[in-house]
Every structure is written in C-alpha cells, then in structure tokens.
Coordinates of C-alpha atoms and ligand atoms in Angstrom, one line a residue:
Chain N
M23 CA -27.8 14.2 -21.9
E24 CA -24.6 15.5 -20.3
L25 CA -22.9 13.4 -17.6
S26 CA -23.4 16.2 -15.1
N27 CA -27.1 16.3 -15.8
I28 CA -27.4 12.5 -15.4
L29 CA -25.4 12.6 -12.1
S30 CA -27.5 15.3 -10.6
G31 CA -30.8 13.9 -11.8
T32 CA -33.3 12.9 -9.1
C33 CA -33.1 9.2 -9.9
V34 CA -29.3 9.0 -9.5
Y35 CA -29.3 11.3 -6.5
D36 CA -31.9 9.1 -4.7
F37 CA -30.0 5.9 -5.5
V38 CA -26.7 7.3 -4.4
R39 CA -28.0 8.6 -1.0
G40 CA -30.3 5.7 -0.5
P41 CA -29.7 2.1 -1.4
L42 CA -26.0 2.6 -2.5
V43 CA -25.2 3.7 1.1
W44 CA -26.3 0.4 2.4
I45 CA -24.8 -1.6 -0.4
S46 CA -21.4 0.1 0.0
F47 CA -21.4 -0.4 3.8
I48 CA -22.3 -4.1 3.4
I49 CA -19.6 -4.7 0.8
F50 CA -17.1 -2.9 2.9
I51 CA -17.9 -4.8 6.1
L52 CA -18.1 -8.3 4.4
G53 CA -15.0 -7.6 2.4
T54 CA -13.1 -6.5 5.4
I55 CA -14.1 -9.6 7.4
F56 CA -13.1 -11.8 4.4
Q57 CA -9.7 -10.1 3.9
V58 CA -8.9 -10.1 7.6
F59 CA -9.5 -13.8 7.9
R60 CA -7.6 -14.4 4.7
L61 CA -4.6 -12.6 6.0
L62 CA -4.8 -14.5 9.3
S63 CA -5.1 -17.8 7.5
L64 CA -1.9 -17.1 5.6
T65 CA 0.0 -17.1 8.9
R66 CA 0.1 -19.5 11.8
V67 CA 1.2 -19.4 15.4
E68 CA 4.6 -20.9 15.9
E69 CA 6.2 -21.7 19.2
T70 CA 9.4 -19.7 19.7
V71 CA 12.5 -21.6 20.7
K72 CA 14.2 -19.2 23.0
L73 CA 18.0 -19.5 22.3
K74 CA 20.3 -18.6 25.2
S75 CA 23.0 -16.3 24.1
G76 CA 26.4 -18.0 24.5
P77 CA 29.5 -16.6 26.0
G78 CA 30.6 -13.3 24.5
S79 CA 27.1 -12.8 23.1
F80 CA 27.3 -10.7 19.9
L81 CA 23.6 -10.0 19.7
P82 CA 23.3 -6.3 20.2
K83 CA 21.0 -5.5 23.2
R84 CA 18.9 -2.3 23.2
S85 CA 20.5 0.0 25.6
E86 CA 18.4 1.5 28.4
K87 CA 18.7 4.8 26.7
E88 CA 17.3 3.4 23.5
K89 CA 14.3 2.0 25.4
T90 CA 13.2 5.1 27.2
D91 CA 14.4 8.0 25.1
W92 CA 11.6 8.6 22.7
G93 CA 13.4 11.3 20.8
L94 CA 16.2 8.8 20.0
R95 CA 13.8 6.1 19.2
A96 CA 12.1 8.4 16.7
R97 CA 15.4 9.3 15.1
L98 CA 16.3 5.6 14.8
S99 CA 13.0 4.8 13.2
I100 CA 11.7 5.6 9.7
F101 CA 10.7 9.0 11.1
G102 CA 14.4 9.8 11.3
V103 CA 15.0 8.8 7.7
N104 CA 12.0 10.6 6.2
P105 CA 10.5 13.0 8.7
F106 CA 8.6 15.1 6.3
L107 CA 6.9 12.3 4.5
I108 CA 6.1 10.5 7.8
V109 CA 4.3 13.6 9.1
V110 CA 2.4 14.1 5.8
T111 CA 1.4 10.5 5.5
T112 CA 0.4 10.2 9.2
L113 CA -1.8 13.3 9.0
F114 CA -3.3 12.2 5.8
H115 CA -4.2 8.7 6.9
V116 CA -5.4 9.6 10.4
L117 CA -7.7 12.3 9.1
L118 CA -8.9 10.1 6.2
V119 CA -10.2 7.7 8.8
I120 CA -11.5 10.0 11.5
M121 CA -12.9 12.9 9.4
P122 CA -15.9 11.1 7.9
I123 CA -17.0 9.9 11.3
F124 CA -16.7 13.2 13.1
V125 CA -18.0 15.7 10.6
L126 CA -21.1 17.6 11.8
G127 CA -23.0 17.0 8.6
H128 CA -22.5 13.2 8.8
N129 CA -23.6 13.2 12.4
I130 CA -26.8 14.9 11.5
L131 CA -27.5 12.2 9.0
L132 CA -26.7 9.6 11.6
D133 CA -29.1 11.3 14.0
N134 CA -31.9 11.4 11.4
A135 CA -31.4 7.7 10.5
F136 CA -30.8 6.1 13.9
G137 CA -31.3 8.9 16.5
I138 CA -27.6 8.6 17.5
S139 CA -24.8 11.1 17.1
L140 CA -21.2 11.2 18.0
F141 CA -18.8 13.9 18.9
A142 CA -18.5 16.3 16.0
F143 CA -15.8 18.7 15.1
P144 CA -16.7 22.4 15.0
E145 CA -17.3 23.4 11.4
K146 CA -14.3 25.7 11.3
T147 CA -12.0 22.9 12.6
A148 CA -13.4 20.4 10.1
D149 CA -12.8 22.9 7.3
V150 CA -9.2 23.3 8.3
L151 CA -8.7 19.6 8.6
T152 CA -10.2 19.0 5.2
Q153 CA -7.8 21.5 3.7
I154 CA -4.9 19.7 5.4
V155 CA -6.0 16.4 3.8
I156 CA -6.2 18.1 0.4
I157 CA -2.8 19.6 0.8
C158 CA -1.4 16.2 1.8
A159 CA -3.0 14.6 -1.3
M160 CA -1.4 17.3 -3.4
I161 CA 2.0 16.5 -1.9
F162 CA 1.5 12.9 -2.8
L163 CA 0.5 13.9 -6.3
Y164 CA 3.6 16.0 -6.6
R165 CA 5.8 13.1 -5.5
R166 CA 4.2 10.8 -8.1
L167 CA 4.7 13.3 -10.9
F168 CA 8.1 14.7 -10.1
V169 CA 10.2 12.7 -7.7
D170 CA 12.2 10.2 -9.7
R171 CA 12.1 7.3 -7.2
V172 CA 8.4 7.6 -6.8
K173 CA 7.9 8.0 -10.6
A174 CA 9.8 4.8 -11.1
I175 CA 7.2 2.6 -9.5
T176 CA 4.0 4.6 -10.1
D177 CA 1.3 3.3 -12.4
W178 CA -2.1 4.6 -13.4
K179 CA -3.8 2.9 -10.5
D180 CA -1.8 5.0 -8.1
Y181 CA -3.3 8.2 -9.6
L182 CA -6.7 6.7 -9.7
F183 CA -6.7 5.6 -6.0
L184 CA -5.2 8.9 -4.9
L185 CA -8.0 10.7 -6.7
L186 CA -10.6 8.4 -5.2
A187 CA -9.2 9.0 -1.7
A188 CA -9.1 12.7 -2.1
A189 CA -12.4 13.2 -4.0
P190 CA -14.7 13.0 -1.0
F191 CA -12.6 15.7 0.7
I192 CA -12.4 18.0 -2.4
T193 CA -16.1 17.7 -3.1
G194 CA -16.9 18.1 0.6
Y195 CA -14.8 21.3 0.6
F196 CA -16.7 22.6 -2.4
A197 CA -20.0 21.7 -0.9
F198 CA -19.3 23.3 2.4
H199 CA -18.1 26.5 0.8
Q200 CA -20.8 26.4 -1.8
T201 CA -18.1 26.9 -4.4
F202 CA -20.2 25.8 -7.3
S203 CA -23.5 26.7 -5.7
E204 CA -25.4 26.5 -9.0
H205 CA -24.3 22.8 -9.2
Y206 CA -24.7 22.1 -5.5
R207 CA -26.7 18.9 -6.1
L208 CA -24.1 17.5 -8.5
I209 CA -21.3 18.2 -6.0
I210 CA -23.2 16.5 -3.2
T211 CA -23.9 13.5 -5.5
L212 CA -20.2 13.3 -6.4
H213 CA -19.3 13.6 -2.7
I214 CA -21.5 10.7 -1.6
L215 CA -20.6 8.6 -4.7
S216 CA -16.9 9.0 -4.3
G217 CA -17.1 8.2 -0.6
E218 CA -19.1 5.1 -1.4
L219 CA -16.8 4.0 -4.1
M220 CA -13.8 4.4 -1.8
L221 CA -15.5 2.4 1.0
M222 CA -16.3 -0.5 -1.4
A223 CA -12.8 -0.4 -2.8
I224 CA -11.0 -0.6 0.5
P225 CA -11.0 -4.4 1.0
F226 CA -10.3 -5.3 -2.7
T227 CA -7.8 -2.8 -4.1
K228 CA -4.4 -1.3 -3.1
F229 CA -6.3 0.3 -0.2
I230 CA -5.9 -3.1 1.4
H231 CA -2.6 -1.9 2.7
M232 CA -4.6 -0.5 5.6
F233 CA -5.4 -4.0 6.9
Y234 CA -2.2 -5.5 5.8
L235 CA -0.2 -3.0 7.9
V236 CA -2.2 -3.5 11.0
I237 CA -2.5 -7.3 10.9
I238 CA 0.9 -8.3 9.5
R239 CA 2.9 -5.9 11.6
L240 CA 1.0 -6.7 14.8
T241 CA 0.8 -10.5 14.5
V242 CA 3.8 -11.7 12.5
K243 CA 7.1 -12.2 14.2
S244 CA 9.8 -10.2 12.5
E245 CA 12.6 -7.8 13.1
Y246 CA 10.2 -4.9 12.4
S247 CA 7.1 -6.3 14.1
L248 CA 5.1 -4.0 16.3
G249 CA 4.6 -5.7 19.6
Q250 CA 4.9 -9.4 20.4
G251 CA 3.6 -11.1 17.3
D252 CA 3.9 -14.9 17.5
R253 CA 2.8 -15.9 14.1
V254 CA 4.8 -16.8 11.0
W255 CA 3.9 -16.8 7.4
Chain V
M9 CA 6.8 -4.3 -23.0
F10 CA 4.6 -5.0 -25.9
R11 CA 7.2 -6.8 -27.9
K12 CA 6.4 -10.2 -29.2
K13 CA 7.5 -12.9 -26.8
N14 CA 9.6 -15.8 -28.0
T15 CA 8.9 -18.3 -25.3
A16 CA 11.2 -21.0 -26.7
G17 CA 13.2 -22.8 -24.1
V18 CA 10.9 -21.6 -21.2
D19 CA 8.6 -24.0 -19.4
S20 CA 5.7 -21.7 -18.5
D21 CA 3.9 -24.5 -16.8
A22 CA 6.8 -25.1 -14.4
I23 CA 6.9 -21.4 -13.7
R24 CA 3.2 -21.3 -13.0
E25 CA 3.6 -24.3 -10.6
I26 CA 6.1 -22.4 -8.5
L27 CA 4.0 -19.2 -8.7
D28 CA 0.9 -21.0 -7.6
E29 CA 2.5 -22.3 -4.4
K30 CA 2.6 -18.8 -2.9
K31 CA 0.0 -17.1 -5.0
T32 CA -2.2 -15.7 -2.3
K33 CA 0.5 -14.2 -0.1
M34 CA 2.4 -12.8 -3.1
K35 CA -0.5 -11.3 -4.8
L36 CA -1.8 -9.7 -1.6
S37 CA 1.7 -8.4 -0.9
L38 CA 2.0 -6.9 -4.4
K39 CA -1.4 -5.3 -3.9
A40 CA -0.6 -4.0 -0.5
C41 CA 2.5 -2.2 -1.7
A42 CA 1.4 1.4 -1.6
H43 CA 4.2 2.4 -4.0
C44 CA 5.4 4.9 -1.3
T45 CA 9.2 4.3 -1.6
L46 CA 9.7 4.4 2.2
C47 CA 11.6 1.1 1.8
A48 CA 14.3 2.8 -0.3
E49 CA 16.7 4.0 2.3
S50 CA 16.7 0.6 4.1
C51 CA 18.6 -1.0 1.3
F52 CA 22.3 -0.4 1.5
L53 CA 22.6 -1.0 -2.3
F54 CA 20.2 1.9 -3.0
M55 CA 22.2 4.1 -0.7
G56 CA 25.5 2.9 -2.2
R57 CA 24.4 3.5 -5.8
D58 CA 23.6 7.2 -5.5
K59 CA 20.0 6.5 -4.6
D60 CA 19.3 5.0 -8.0
P61 CA 15.6 4.1 -8.0
K62 CA 16.4 0.8 -9.8
Y63 CA 17.9 -0.3 -6.5
M64 CA 14.8 0.4 -4.4
P65 CA 13.5 -2.8 -2.8
S66 CA 10.0 -2.1 -4.2
Y67 CA 11.3 -1.4 -7.7
K68 CA 13.1 -4.7 -7.5
F69 CA 10.1 -6.9 -6.5
I70 CA 7.6 -5.1 -8.8
N71 CA 9.9 -5.7 -11.8
S72 CA 10.7 -9.3 -10.9
I73 CA 8.1 -11.3 -9.1
G74 CA 5.5 -8.7 -10.0
V75 CA 6.2 -9.1 -13.7
L76 CA 6.0 -12.9 -13.3
Y77 CA 2.6 -12.8 -11.7
K78 CA 1.3 -10.2 -14.0
N79 CA 2.2 -12.3 -17.0
K80 CA 1.0 -15.5 -15.3
G81 CA 4.4 -17.0 -16.0
N82 CA 4.3 -16.4 -19.7
V83 CA 7.7 -14.8 -20.0
D84 CA 10.6 -15.4 -22.4
K85 CA 14.3 -15.7 -21.9
L86 CA 14.8 -12.0 -22.4
D87 CA 12.3 -11.2 -19.5
L88 CA 14.0 -13.9 -17.3
G89 CA 17.4 -12.3 -18.1
E90 CA 16.2 -8.9 -16.9
I91 CA 14.7 -10.5 -13.8
R92 CA 18.0 -12.3 -13.2
D93 CA 19.9 -9.0 -13.3
I94 CA 17.5 -7.5 -10.8
V95 CA 17.3 -10.3 -8.3
W96 CA 21.0 -11.3 -8.2
E97 CA 22.9 -8.2 -9.2
R98 CA 20.8 -5.6 -7.5
C99 CA 19.9 -7.6 -4.4
V100 CA 22.1 -9.7 -2.1
L101 CA 19.1 -11.0 0.0
C102 CA 20.6 -9.5 3.1
T103 CA 16.9 -9.3 4.4
R104 CA 17.4 -5.8 5.9
C105 CA 14.7 -4.1 3.9
Y106 CA 12.1 -2.3 6.0
C107 CA 8.6 -1.8 4.7
P108 CA 6.0 0.0 7.0
M109 CA 3.3 -2.4 5.7
G110 CA 5.3 -5.4 6.8
I111 CA 5.7 -6.7 3.2
D112 CA 8.2 -9.6 3.2
I113 CA 10.4 -8.2 0.4
P114 CA 13.2 -10.8 0.6
E115 CA 10.9 -13.7 0.1
M116 CA 9.5 -12.1 -3.0
I117 CA 13.0 -11.7 -4.4
A118 CA 13.9 -15.2 -3.4
L119 CA 10.9 -16.6 -5.2
A120 CA 11.8 -14.8 -8.3
R121 CA 15.3 -16.3 -8.0
R122 CA 13.7 -19.7 -7.7
V123 CA 11.7 -19.2 -10.9
C124 CA 14.8 -18.1 -12.8
R125 CA 16.8 -21.1 -11.5
S126 CA 14.1 -23.5 -12.6
Q127 CA 14.6 -22.2 -16.1
G128 CA 18.4 -22.4 -16.0
V129 CA 18.7 -18.6 -15.8
Y130 CA 21.1 -17.6 -13.1
P131 CA 24.5 -15.9 -12.9
R132 CA 27.4 -18.1 -14.1
Y133 CA 30.3 -16.7 -12.2
D134 CA 32.5 -19.4 -13.6
Q135 CA 31.8 -18.3 -17.2
E136 CA 31.3 -14.6 -17.0
Ligands
SF4_24 S1 7.5 -2.2 -0.3 FE1 6.6 -1.1 1.4 S2 7.9 0.7 1.7 FE2 8.4 -0.1 -0.3 S3 7.1 1.0 -1.7 FE3 5.9 -0.8 -1.2 S4 4.7 -0.3 0.6 FE4 6.2 1.3 0.4
SF4_25 S1 17.4 -8.0 0.8 FE1 17.9 -7.0 -1.2 S2 16.5 -5.3 -1.3 FE2 16.5 -5.9 0.8 S3 18.0 -4.6 1.7 FE3 19.1 -6.5 1.2 S4 19.9 -6.1 -0.9 FE4 18.3 -4.5 -0.5

C-alpha cells in the first residue's frame, strides 16, 4: 500500500484527530513544565553589590535621548544591524504562535469539544497571514541554501525543523484552498499530524529556543538582559 | 570528519570530566542555538575579517565546544589543534557577542579553552 493511502486511511485519520491530539498536548505541556524548571534550576538568584562609581566615572551612562527616543533605540539594537531579518523573523514567530489559536476552523473544533471559542480571524485575513508565514519560511530556506554565513552553520536538522514548522501552514493553505481536493483527507491528516509533531517537538528539540529566549533573557543578569533579571548561571 | 582518530596522548576521561561539569547548561545552549547568525555582527573579529563566516561567534562555539560534546570527549590531537585555532586565534574572549536567545557564548569558548589546556594544547607564543 502506498504511504498516501495509509495516511488517509480511516484508522490513521481517526488516531491522528483523536488520541494523538491529547497525547501531543500532554507531552507538550509536561515537557514545557520540565524544561522551564530545568532552565530555572540552572540559574540562581544572586544579590547585586551596587558599586558606586568613583570620581571621573568612566561607565557610560545612557543619555536621556537614548532612553526615550525609540527610533534611536531601535537603530542601536539588533534591528539596526539586520532590519530585514528582524522583521521577517518577528512576523514568522508571532504568527507561528497566534495563528493556530485564532483560526476559525480551530475555534469550531474547540467549540465542538468544549463549547468555548475564542476570537477568530476572518477567513480572508487568516489566508493572507498564512501566506506571510509561508513566505517567511521560504526566506529562511533561501538563507540556509544560499547565504554563506548561514550555510556555514546549517545542518540537516535545521531543514527538518524548518519544514516541520512550515508544514502545518502549507497543508493548511492547501486544505483551505482545496488545492488537492481529490486528496483532501490526506492533506487534512498531514495538517493535523505535522501540527502535533511540532507541538511534541517544541520542548525537546531546537525549538526549545522559544523558552530559552524568554527565560534566560528575562531572568538572567547580563548586559543584554531584558528587564531587571537578578539571576546568574 | 570520518577519518580514523588517533587518540594517543589525549586523556579522554579528563576531558569528559570537564565536559560533565557544565553538561546541562552547555547542551541546552547548543540546542537552543537557532543557527540564525544574528550574533555575527556583534563580533568585531567577524567584522574585521571581511565577514568571514569562520569568525562568527556561533560558528566558533559549534566547531569547538560543540564538537567536544558531540564526540563525548573522544577527540585526538588534530581535533584539539583545530579547536585551539578557533578558540584562541579567532576569539579574544572580549565577551561582547550578542545572541538574541541569551546564549552565553564566551563561556562556551572559555570551556573549550579549558579542555584544550588540560591536554597541553594551547598557543605557545614563546615558541611560535
Ligand atoms: S548563537 Fe544566538 S545569534 Fe548566534 S546563531 Fe546561535 S542563536 Fe543565533
Ligand atoms: S568573545 Fe569572542 S566571539 Fe564574542 S565578540 Fe569577543 S572575540 Fe567575538
């Protein structure tokens, strides 16, 4: 039997949209709790000894302008160094997180299962946002394939996880537009399956950079910390 | 990469002992690196060497401490020599590298230096 036949078979279809949904959510939630605690356990709170600056202090102070002028702050940040990539990556990551929650189809499922539903994007908006995610993923792929500095540190896992992150959107796009309508069930199965695989992979693979970024930059004291972290490694 | 290693003169157990001390943090950091190259411009050596990818902070830790963890310390003098060139000649540990994830890049390079030093592999400015 061909793989596509197996995947769209009733048995697999029912498993993927039934038990595997629960399994993937449980793995995701437990894995997340475990990794968050692990990251926190690697760091500890340390009292800061506030040093007074001596005469003729040479520690550069942030000028008033630097504190309030957001345009200047942006130029001095990583945005000023790599504006294009920062826009692409921000769009990609924000949409990656919010799209699955606010797509109409998902909300209907939520409604059927629990009788609750959240705000949902109008279908046209969701369609455009999906296309933006796919374009961002293609930009990443282009960088991995053709930009020397990215190529230099790319391994097969980077392609795999890029595909895994983009797959729910690509299959979602096909499903919405009924692109391969004769294989609709296969597309839907792949859509759900890739979403579930992604969810399960988040706490245990390179997707972990999601938690790493939030926890380490918010809680660890460093030159580049975000906010008033008081922990040290 | 797949050449046969000649581990004579290298104490792999001693290397593993050093690696184990910081294993969780280092392995998590290596995993959390998104291979995005956003750290590149923050390294003055990268900027000063015509943006040669070999001077990127991430390239440097992946090919030094990353290689050591990947091989679980089973490296030979040739590997250590390559790591030495990376962690001394291509990094001065100025600690100015910026990673959006908050990865502590200098510590990774410093640990790779420690491993090299434990095996007597380090730059001999007096002899070279
Ligand atoms: S070290 Fe940070 S900035 Fe550099 S490639 Fe890895 S994740 Fe990106
Ligand atoms: S510590 Fe090394 S890698 Fe980081 S900026 Fe300085 S020279 Fe570059």
